[in-house]
Short mmCIF file of C-alpha atoms in Angstrom, two decimals:
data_model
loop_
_atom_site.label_atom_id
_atom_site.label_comp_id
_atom_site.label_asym_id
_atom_site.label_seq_id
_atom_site.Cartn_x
_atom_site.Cartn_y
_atom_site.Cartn_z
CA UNK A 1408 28.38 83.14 -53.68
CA UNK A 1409 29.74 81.46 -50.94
CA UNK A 1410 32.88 79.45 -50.89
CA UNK A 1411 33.88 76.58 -48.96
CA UNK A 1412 36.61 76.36 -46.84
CA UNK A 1413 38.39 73.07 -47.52
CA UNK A 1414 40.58 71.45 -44.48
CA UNK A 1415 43.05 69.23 -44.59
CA UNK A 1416 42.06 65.64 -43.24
CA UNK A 1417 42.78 64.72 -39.96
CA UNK A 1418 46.48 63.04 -39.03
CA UNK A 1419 45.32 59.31 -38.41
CA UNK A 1420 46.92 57.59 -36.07
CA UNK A 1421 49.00 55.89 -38.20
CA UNK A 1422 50.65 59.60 -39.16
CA UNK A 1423 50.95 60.16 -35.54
CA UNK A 1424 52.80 56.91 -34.74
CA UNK A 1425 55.36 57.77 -37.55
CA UNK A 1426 55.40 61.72 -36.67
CA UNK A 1427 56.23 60.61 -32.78
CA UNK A 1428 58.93 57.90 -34.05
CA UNK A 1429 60.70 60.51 -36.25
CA UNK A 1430 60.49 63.36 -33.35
CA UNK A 1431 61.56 60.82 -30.91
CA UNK A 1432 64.93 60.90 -32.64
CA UNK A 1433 65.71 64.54 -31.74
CA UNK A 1434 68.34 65.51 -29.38
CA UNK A 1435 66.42 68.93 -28.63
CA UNK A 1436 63.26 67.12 -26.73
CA UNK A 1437 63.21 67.33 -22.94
CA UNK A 1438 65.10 63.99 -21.39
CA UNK A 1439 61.91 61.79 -20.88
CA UNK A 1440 60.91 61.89 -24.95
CA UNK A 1441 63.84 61.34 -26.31
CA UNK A 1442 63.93 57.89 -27.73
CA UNK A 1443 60.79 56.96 -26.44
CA UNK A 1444 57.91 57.52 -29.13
CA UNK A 1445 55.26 56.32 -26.83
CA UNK A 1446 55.78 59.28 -24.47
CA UNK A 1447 55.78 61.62 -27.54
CA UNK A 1448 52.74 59.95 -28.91
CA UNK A 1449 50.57 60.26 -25.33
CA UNK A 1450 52.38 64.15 -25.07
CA UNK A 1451 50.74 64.74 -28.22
CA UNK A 1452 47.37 63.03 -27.50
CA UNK A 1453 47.18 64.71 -23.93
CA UNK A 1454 47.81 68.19 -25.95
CA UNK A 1455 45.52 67.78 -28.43
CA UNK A 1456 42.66 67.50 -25.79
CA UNK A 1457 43.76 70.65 -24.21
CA UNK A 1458 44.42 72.10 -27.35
CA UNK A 1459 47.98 72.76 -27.66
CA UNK A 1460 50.49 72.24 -29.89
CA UNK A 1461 52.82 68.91 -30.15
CA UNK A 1462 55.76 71.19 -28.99
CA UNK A 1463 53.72 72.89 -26.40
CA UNK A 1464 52.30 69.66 -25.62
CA UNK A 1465 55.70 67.71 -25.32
CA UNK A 1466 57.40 70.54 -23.92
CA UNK A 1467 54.72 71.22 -20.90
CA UNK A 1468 53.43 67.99 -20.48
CA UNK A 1469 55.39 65.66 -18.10
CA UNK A 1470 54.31 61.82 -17.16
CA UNK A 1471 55.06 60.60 -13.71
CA UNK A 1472 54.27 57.91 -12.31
CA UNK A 1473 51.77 57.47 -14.74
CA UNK A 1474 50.04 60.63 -14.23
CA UNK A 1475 49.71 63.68 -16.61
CA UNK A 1476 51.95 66.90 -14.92
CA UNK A 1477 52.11 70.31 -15.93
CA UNK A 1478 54.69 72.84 -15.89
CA UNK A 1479 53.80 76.00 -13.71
CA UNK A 1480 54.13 78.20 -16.49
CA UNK A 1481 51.37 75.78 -18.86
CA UNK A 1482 48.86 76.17 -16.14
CA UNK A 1483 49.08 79.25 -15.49
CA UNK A 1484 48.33 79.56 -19.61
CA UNK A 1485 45.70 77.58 -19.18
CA UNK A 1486 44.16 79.61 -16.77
CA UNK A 1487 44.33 82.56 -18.38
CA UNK A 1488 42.80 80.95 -22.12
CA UNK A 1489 40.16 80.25 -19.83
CA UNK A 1490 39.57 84.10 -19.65
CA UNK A 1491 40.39 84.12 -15.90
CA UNK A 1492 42.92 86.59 -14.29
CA UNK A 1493 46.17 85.09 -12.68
CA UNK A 1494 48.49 87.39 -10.61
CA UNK A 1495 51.94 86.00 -9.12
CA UNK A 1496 54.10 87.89 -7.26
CA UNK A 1497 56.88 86.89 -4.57
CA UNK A 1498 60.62 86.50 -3.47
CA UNK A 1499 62.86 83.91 -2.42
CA UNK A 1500 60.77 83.31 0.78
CA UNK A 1501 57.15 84.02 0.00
CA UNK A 1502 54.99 83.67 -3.42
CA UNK A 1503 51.48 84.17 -3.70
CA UNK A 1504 49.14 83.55 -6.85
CA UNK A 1505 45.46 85.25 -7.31
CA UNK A 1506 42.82 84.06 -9.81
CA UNK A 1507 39.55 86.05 -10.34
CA UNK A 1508 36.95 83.70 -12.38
CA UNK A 1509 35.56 85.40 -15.62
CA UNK A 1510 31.72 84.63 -14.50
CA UNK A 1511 32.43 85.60 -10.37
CA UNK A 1512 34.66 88.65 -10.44
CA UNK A 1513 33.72 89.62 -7.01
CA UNK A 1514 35.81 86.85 -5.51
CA UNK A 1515 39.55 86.55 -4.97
CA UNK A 1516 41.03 82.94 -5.01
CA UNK A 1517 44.51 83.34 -3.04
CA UNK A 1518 47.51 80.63 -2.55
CA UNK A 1519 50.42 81.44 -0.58
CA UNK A 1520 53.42 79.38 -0.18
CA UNK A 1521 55.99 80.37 2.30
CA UNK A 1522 59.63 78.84 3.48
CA UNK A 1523 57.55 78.28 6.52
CA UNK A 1524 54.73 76.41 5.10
CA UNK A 1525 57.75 74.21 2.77
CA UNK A 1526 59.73 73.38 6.12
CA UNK A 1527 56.48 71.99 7.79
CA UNK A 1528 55.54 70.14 4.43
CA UNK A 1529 58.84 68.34 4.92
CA UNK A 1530 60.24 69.98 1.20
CA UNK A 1531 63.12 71.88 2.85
CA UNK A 1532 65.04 72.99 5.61
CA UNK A 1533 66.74 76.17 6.98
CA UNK A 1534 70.48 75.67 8.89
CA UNK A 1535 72.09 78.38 10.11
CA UNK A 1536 70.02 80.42 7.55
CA UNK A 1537 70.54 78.67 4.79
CA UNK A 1538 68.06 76.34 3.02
CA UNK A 1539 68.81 73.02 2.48
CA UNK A 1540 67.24 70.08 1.15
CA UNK A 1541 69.53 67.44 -0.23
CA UNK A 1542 68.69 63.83 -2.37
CA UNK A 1543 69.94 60.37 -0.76
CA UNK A 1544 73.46 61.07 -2.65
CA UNK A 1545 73.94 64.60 -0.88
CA UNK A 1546 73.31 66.65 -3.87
CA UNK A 1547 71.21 69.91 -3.77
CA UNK A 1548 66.82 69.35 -4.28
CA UNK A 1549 65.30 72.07 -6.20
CA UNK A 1550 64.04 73.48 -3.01
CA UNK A 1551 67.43 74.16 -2.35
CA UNK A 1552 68.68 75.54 -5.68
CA UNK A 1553 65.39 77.59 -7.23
CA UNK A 1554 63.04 77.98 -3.67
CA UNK A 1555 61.56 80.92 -5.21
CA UNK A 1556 61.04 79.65 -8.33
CA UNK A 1557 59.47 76.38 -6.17
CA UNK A 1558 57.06 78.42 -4.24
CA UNK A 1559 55.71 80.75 -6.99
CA UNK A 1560 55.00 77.14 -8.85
CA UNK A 1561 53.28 75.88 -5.91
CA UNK A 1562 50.75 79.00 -4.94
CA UNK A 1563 50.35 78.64 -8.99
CA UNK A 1564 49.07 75.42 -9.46
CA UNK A 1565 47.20 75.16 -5.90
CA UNK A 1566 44.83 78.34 -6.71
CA UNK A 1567 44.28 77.13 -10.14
CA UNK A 1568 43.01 74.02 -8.76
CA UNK A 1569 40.81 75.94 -6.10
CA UNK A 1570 39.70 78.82 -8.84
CA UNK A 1571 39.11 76.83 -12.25
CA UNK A 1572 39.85 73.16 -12.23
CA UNK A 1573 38.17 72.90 -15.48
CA UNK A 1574 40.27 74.46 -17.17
CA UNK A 1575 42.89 72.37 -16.37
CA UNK A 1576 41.91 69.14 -17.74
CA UNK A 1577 43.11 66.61 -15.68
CA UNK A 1578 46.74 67.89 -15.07
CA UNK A 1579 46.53 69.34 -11.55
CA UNK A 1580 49.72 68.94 -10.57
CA UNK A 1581 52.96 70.19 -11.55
CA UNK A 1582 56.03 67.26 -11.76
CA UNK A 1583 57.72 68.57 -8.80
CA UNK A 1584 54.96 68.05 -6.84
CA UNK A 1585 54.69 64.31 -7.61
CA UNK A 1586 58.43 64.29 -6.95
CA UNK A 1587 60.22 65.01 -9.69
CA UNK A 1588 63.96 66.35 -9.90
CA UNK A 1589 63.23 69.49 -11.68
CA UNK A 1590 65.20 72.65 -13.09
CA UNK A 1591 64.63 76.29 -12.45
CA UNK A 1592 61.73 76.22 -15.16
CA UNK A 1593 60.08 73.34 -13.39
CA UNK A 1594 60.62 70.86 -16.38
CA UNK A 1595 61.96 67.28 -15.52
CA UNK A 1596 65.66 66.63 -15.24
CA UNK A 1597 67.35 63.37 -15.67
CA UNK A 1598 71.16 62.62 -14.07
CA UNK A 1599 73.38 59.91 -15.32
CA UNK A 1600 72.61 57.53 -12.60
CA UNK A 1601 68.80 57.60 -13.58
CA UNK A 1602 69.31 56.92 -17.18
CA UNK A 1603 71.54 54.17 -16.31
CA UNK A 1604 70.47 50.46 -16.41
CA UNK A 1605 71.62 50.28 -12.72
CA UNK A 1606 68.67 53.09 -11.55
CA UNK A 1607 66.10 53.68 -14.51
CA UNK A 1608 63.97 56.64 -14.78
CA UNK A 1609 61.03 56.61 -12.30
CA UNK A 1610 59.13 58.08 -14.82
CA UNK A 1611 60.31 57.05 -17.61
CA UNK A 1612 58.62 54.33 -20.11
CA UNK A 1613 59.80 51.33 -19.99
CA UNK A 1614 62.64 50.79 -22.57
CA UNK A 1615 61.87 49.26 -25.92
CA UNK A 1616 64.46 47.49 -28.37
CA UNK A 1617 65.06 49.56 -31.32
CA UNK A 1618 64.51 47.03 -33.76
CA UNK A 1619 64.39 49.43 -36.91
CA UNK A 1620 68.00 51.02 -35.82
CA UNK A 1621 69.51 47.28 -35.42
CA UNK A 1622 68.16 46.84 -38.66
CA UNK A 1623 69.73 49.83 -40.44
CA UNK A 1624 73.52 49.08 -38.50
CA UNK A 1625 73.22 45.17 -39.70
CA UNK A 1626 75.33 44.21 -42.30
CA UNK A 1627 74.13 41.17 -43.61
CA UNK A 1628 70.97 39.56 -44.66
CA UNK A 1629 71.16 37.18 -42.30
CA UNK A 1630 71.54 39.76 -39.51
CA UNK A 1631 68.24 41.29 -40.54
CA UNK A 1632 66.29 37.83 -40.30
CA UNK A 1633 67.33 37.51 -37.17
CA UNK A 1634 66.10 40.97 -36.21
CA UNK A 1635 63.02 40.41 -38.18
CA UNK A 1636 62.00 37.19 -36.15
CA UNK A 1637 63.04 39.27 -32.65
CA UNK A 1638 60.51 42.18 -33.98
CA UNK A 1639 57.71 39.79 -35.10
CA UNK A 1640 57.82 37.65 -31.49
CA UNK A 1641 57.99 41.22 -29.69
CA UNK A 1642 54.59 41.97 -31.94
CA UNK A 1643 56.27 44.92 -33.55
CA UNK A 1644 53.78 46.93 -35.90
CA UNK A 1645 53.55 45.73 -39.72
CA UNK A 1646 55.17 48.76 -40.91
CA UNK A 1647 58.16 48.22 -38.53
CA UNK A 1648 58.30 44.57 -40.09
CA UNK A 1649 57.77 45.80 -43.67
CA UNK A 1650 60.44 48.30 -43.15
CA UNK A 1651 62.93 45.61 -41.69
CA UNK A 1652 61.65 43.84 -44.51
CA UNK A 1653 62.71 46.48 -46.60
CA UNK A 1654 66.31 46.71 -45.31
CA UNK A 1655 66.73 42.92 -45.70
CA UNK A 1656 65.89 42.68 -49.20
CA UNK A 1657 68.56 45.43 -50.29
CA UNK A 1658 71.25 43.68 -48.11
CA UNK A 1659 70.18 40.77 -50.03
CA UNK A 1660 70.51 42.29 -53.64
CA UNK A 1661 73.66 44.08 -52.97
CA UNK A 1662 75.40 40.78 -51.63
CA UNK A 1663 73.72 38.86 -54.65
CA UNK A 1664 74.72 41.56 -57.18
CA UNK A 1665 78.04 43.85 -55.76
CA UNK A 1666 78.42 45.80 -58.78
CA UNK A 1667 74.78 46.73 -59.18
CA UNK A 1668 74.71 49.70 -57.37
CA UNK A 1669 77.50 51.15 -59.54
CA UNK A 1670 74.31 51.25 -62.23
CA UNK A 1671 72.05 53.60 -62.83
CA UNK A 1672 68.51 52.72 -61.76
CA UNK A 1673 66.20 50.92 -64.24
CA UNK A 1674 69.97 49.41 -66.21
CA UNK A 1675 71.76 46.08 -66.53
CA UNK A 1676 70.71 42.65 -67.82
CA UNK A 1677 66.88 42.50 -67.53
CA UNK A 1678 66.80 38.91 -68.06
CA UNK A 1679 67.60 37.69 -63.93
CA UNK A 1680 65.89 40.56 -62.30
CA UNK A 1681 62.91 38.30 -61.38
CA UNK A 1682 65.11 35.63 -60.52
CA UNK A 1683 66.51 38.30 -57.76
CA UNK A 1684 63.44 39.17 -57.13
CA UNK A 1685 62.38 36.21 -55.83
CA UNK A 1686 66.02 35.45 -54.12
CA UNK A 1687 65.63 38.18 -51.61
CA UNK A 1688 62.33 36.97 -51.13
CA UNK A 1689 63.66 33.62 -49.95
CA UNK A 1690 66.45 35.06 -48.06
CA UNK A 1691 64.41 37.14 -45.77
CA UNK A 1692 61.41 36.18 -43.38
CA UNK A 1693 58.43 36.66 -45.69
CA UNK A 1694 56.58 39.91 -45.10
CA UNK A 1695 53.47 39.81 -42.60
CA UNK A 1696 50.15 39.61 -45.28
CA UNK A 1697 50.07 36.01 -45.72
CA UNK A 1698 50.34 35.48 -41.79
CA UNK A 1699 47.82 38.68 -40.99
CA UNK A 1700 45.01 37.49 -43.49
CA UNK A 1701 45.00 34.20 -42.04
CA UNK A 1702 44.82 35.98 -38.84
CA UNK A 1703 42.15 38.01 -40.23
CA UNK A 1704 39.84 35.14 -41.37
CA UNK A 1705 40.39 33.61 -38.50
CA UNK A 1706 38.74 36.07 -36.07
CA UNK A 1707 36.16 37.08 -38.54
CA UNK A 1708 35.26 33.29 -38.31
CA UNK A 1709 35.25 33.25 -35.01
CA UNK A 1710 33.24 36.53 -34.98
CA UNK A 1711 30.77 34.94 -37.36
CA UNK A 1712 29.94 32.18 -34.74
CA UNK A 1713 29.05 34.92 -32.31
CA UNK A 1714 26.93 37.41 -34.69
CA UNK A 1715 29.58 40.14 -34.07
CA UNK A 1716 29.58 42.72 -36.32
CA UNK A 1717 32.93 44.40 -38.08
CA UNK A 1718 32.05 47.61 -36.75
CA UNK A 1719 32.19 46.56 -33.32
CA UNK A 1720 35.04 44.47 -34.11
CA UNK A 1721 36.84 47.79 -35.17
CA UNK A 1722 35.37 49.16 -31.58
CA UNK A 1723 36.93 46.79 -29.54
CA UNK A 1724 40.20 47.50 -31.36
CA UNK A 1725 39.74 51.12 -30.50
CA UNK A 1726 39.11 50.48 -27.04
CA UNK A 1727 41.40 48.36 -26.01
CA UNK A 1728 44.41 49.03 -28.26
CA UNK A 1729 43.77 52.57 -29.15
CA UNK A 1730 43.94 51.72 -33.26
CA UNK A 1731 41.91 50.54 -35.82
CA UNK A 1732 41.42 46.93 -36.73
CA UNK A 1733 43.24 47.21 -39.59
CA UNK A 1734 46.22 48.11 -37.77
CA UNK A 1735 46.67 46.06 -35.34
CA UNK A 1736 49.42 43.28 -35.57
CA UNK A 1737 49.07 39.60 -35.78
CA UNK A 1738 49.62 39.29 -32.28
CA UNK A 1739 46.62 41.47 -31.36
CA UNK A 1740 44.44 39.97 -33.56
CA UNK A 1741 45.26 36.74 -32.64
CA UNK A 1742 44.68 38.08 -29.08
CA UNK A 1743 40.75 39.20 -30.23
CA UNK A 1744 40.06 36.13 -31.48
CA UNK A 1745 41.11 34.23 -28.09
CA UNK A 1746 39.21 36.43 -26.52
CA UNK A 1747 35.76 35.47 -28.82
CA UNK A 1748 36.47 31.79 -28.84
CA UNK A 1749 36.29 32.00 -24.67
CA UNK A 1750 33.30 33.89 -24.74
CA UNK A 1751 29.48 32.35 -23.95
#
């Protein structure tokens, strides 16, 4: 008899959103993730094309200036899980990198990077020699501090893309070679000048207000509201707003009732509990669903007039927002609906 192999559903995106948030928060992630979900989420996305893992993803996969890097060492993995043969071999002053294809054996794809070919590229130079290659603020350039390490990194990635650019999936290049300030291992390094307000991170996402954090330091009801209407105007997710919702309402109760946490869950009175209830309803900005089915109707409405279907409704939301319609926030939906009204 044969037995079927059950597997577990797929994360939705929805799972991924709240996996990246909760990673995000990790001191261990390299400098660029940390407190920025939305690189986790695309580190994850990118990985899961090429098949990796979220930590191999997050922790070989580097965005700059917009465009998908790659560590040395994650290309040269690549290559080789594409059954093709990598060799590196090399020195301080000379690296060279060999790939033989799986279906052409007979032919040798060479890259060789030299301190010669670096000094005409412009990367580094030699005085009284000694390499040197310093940033605007006189301090060392990883051509300076790891050339070996530099060159081996660049014969890597340039026969790869000359052997088996297929197997690399879109990440040609590795972050130094964009421009990056890298460390030995060729992974992204951030001073204390970039993260500053005064110079961001050039390759950094933009930074976000952490709504749900102000949430869980405020104090006060009133606090929350405050950071409720910021969220909603900033077109924060619904469960962002639910969960700020969430935070108001026990500010709410424990300022309402002081001594009620001292009792055990499910005790007390009885008789004012709805009464509470409905206080803490008041007291914060009322959740999203009235707002978001009114939103709803709306562009179905306006759908309606234009014999669009809810399928390609959902579509559109895919395409353009990367979610589901029922996902999407108020603002976005809103946004669709413009969007129908103007068309002919």
């Amino acid at each position: 008899m044969t037995e079927l192999a059950i597997r577990p559903a797929a994360p939705t995106l929805l799972d991924k959103v709240n996996y990246a948030e909760k990673l995000a928060n990790s001191g261990l992630l390299p400098s660029q993730y940390r407190a920025q979900p939305a690189n986790v989420l695309y580190a994850i996305e990118y990985g899961e094309m090429l098949n990796l893992s979220p930590m191999a993803a997050i922790n070989g996969i580097h965005v700059i200036e917009g465009k998908p890097t790659a560590s040395a060492g994650l290309i040269a993995a690549l290559v080789r899980r594409a059954g093709h043969r990598l060799r590196v071999s090399g020195d301080d002053r000379r690296a060279v990198a060999e790939i033989v294809r799986s279906d052409d054996p007979e032919f040798v794809f060479r890259a060789e990077w030299t301190i010669e070919r670096a000094i005409a590229a412009g990367l580094v130079e030699e005085k009284n020699g000694k390499l040197w290659s310093r940033d605007s603020k006189g301090r060392p350039k990883p051509w300076e501090r790891y050339p070996a390490a530099m060159l081996k990194a660049r014969a890597v990635s340039e026969a790869a893309r000359d052997a088996c650019e297929e197997a690399l999936s879109g990440v040609h290049y590795t972050p130094e070679e964009l421009g990056a300030d890298v460390d030995e291992e060729g992974v992204p390094v951030v001073t204390a000048e970039q993260a500053g307000p005064a110079q961001a991170h050039p390759w950094a996402a933009p930074a976000t207000r952490d709504f749900l954090a102000e949430a869980n330091a405020a104090t006060n009801a009133e606090t929350v509201r405050e950071i409720y209407r910021a969220a909603f105007e900033a077109s924060m997710p619904d469960v962002v707003l639910t969960q700020i919702t969430n935070i108001g309402k026990r500010l709410a109760e424990a300022a309402a009732s002081p001594d009620r946490a001292e009792q055990p869950a499910g005790e007390g009175d009885g008789s004012d509990q709805g009464n509470d209830s409905n206080v803490i309803e008041a007291e914060i900005v009322p959740g999203p669903g009235a707002d978001r089915e009114q939103a709803l109707a709306a562009l179905r409405a306006e759908a309606a007039r234009h014999n669009v279907a809810e399928t390609d409704l959902d579509g559109y939301a895919g395409d353009r927002h990367g979610r589901h319609l029922s996902e999407l926030t108020i603002a976005e939906i809103r946004e669709m609906t413009q969007v129908l009204a103007g068309a002919k």
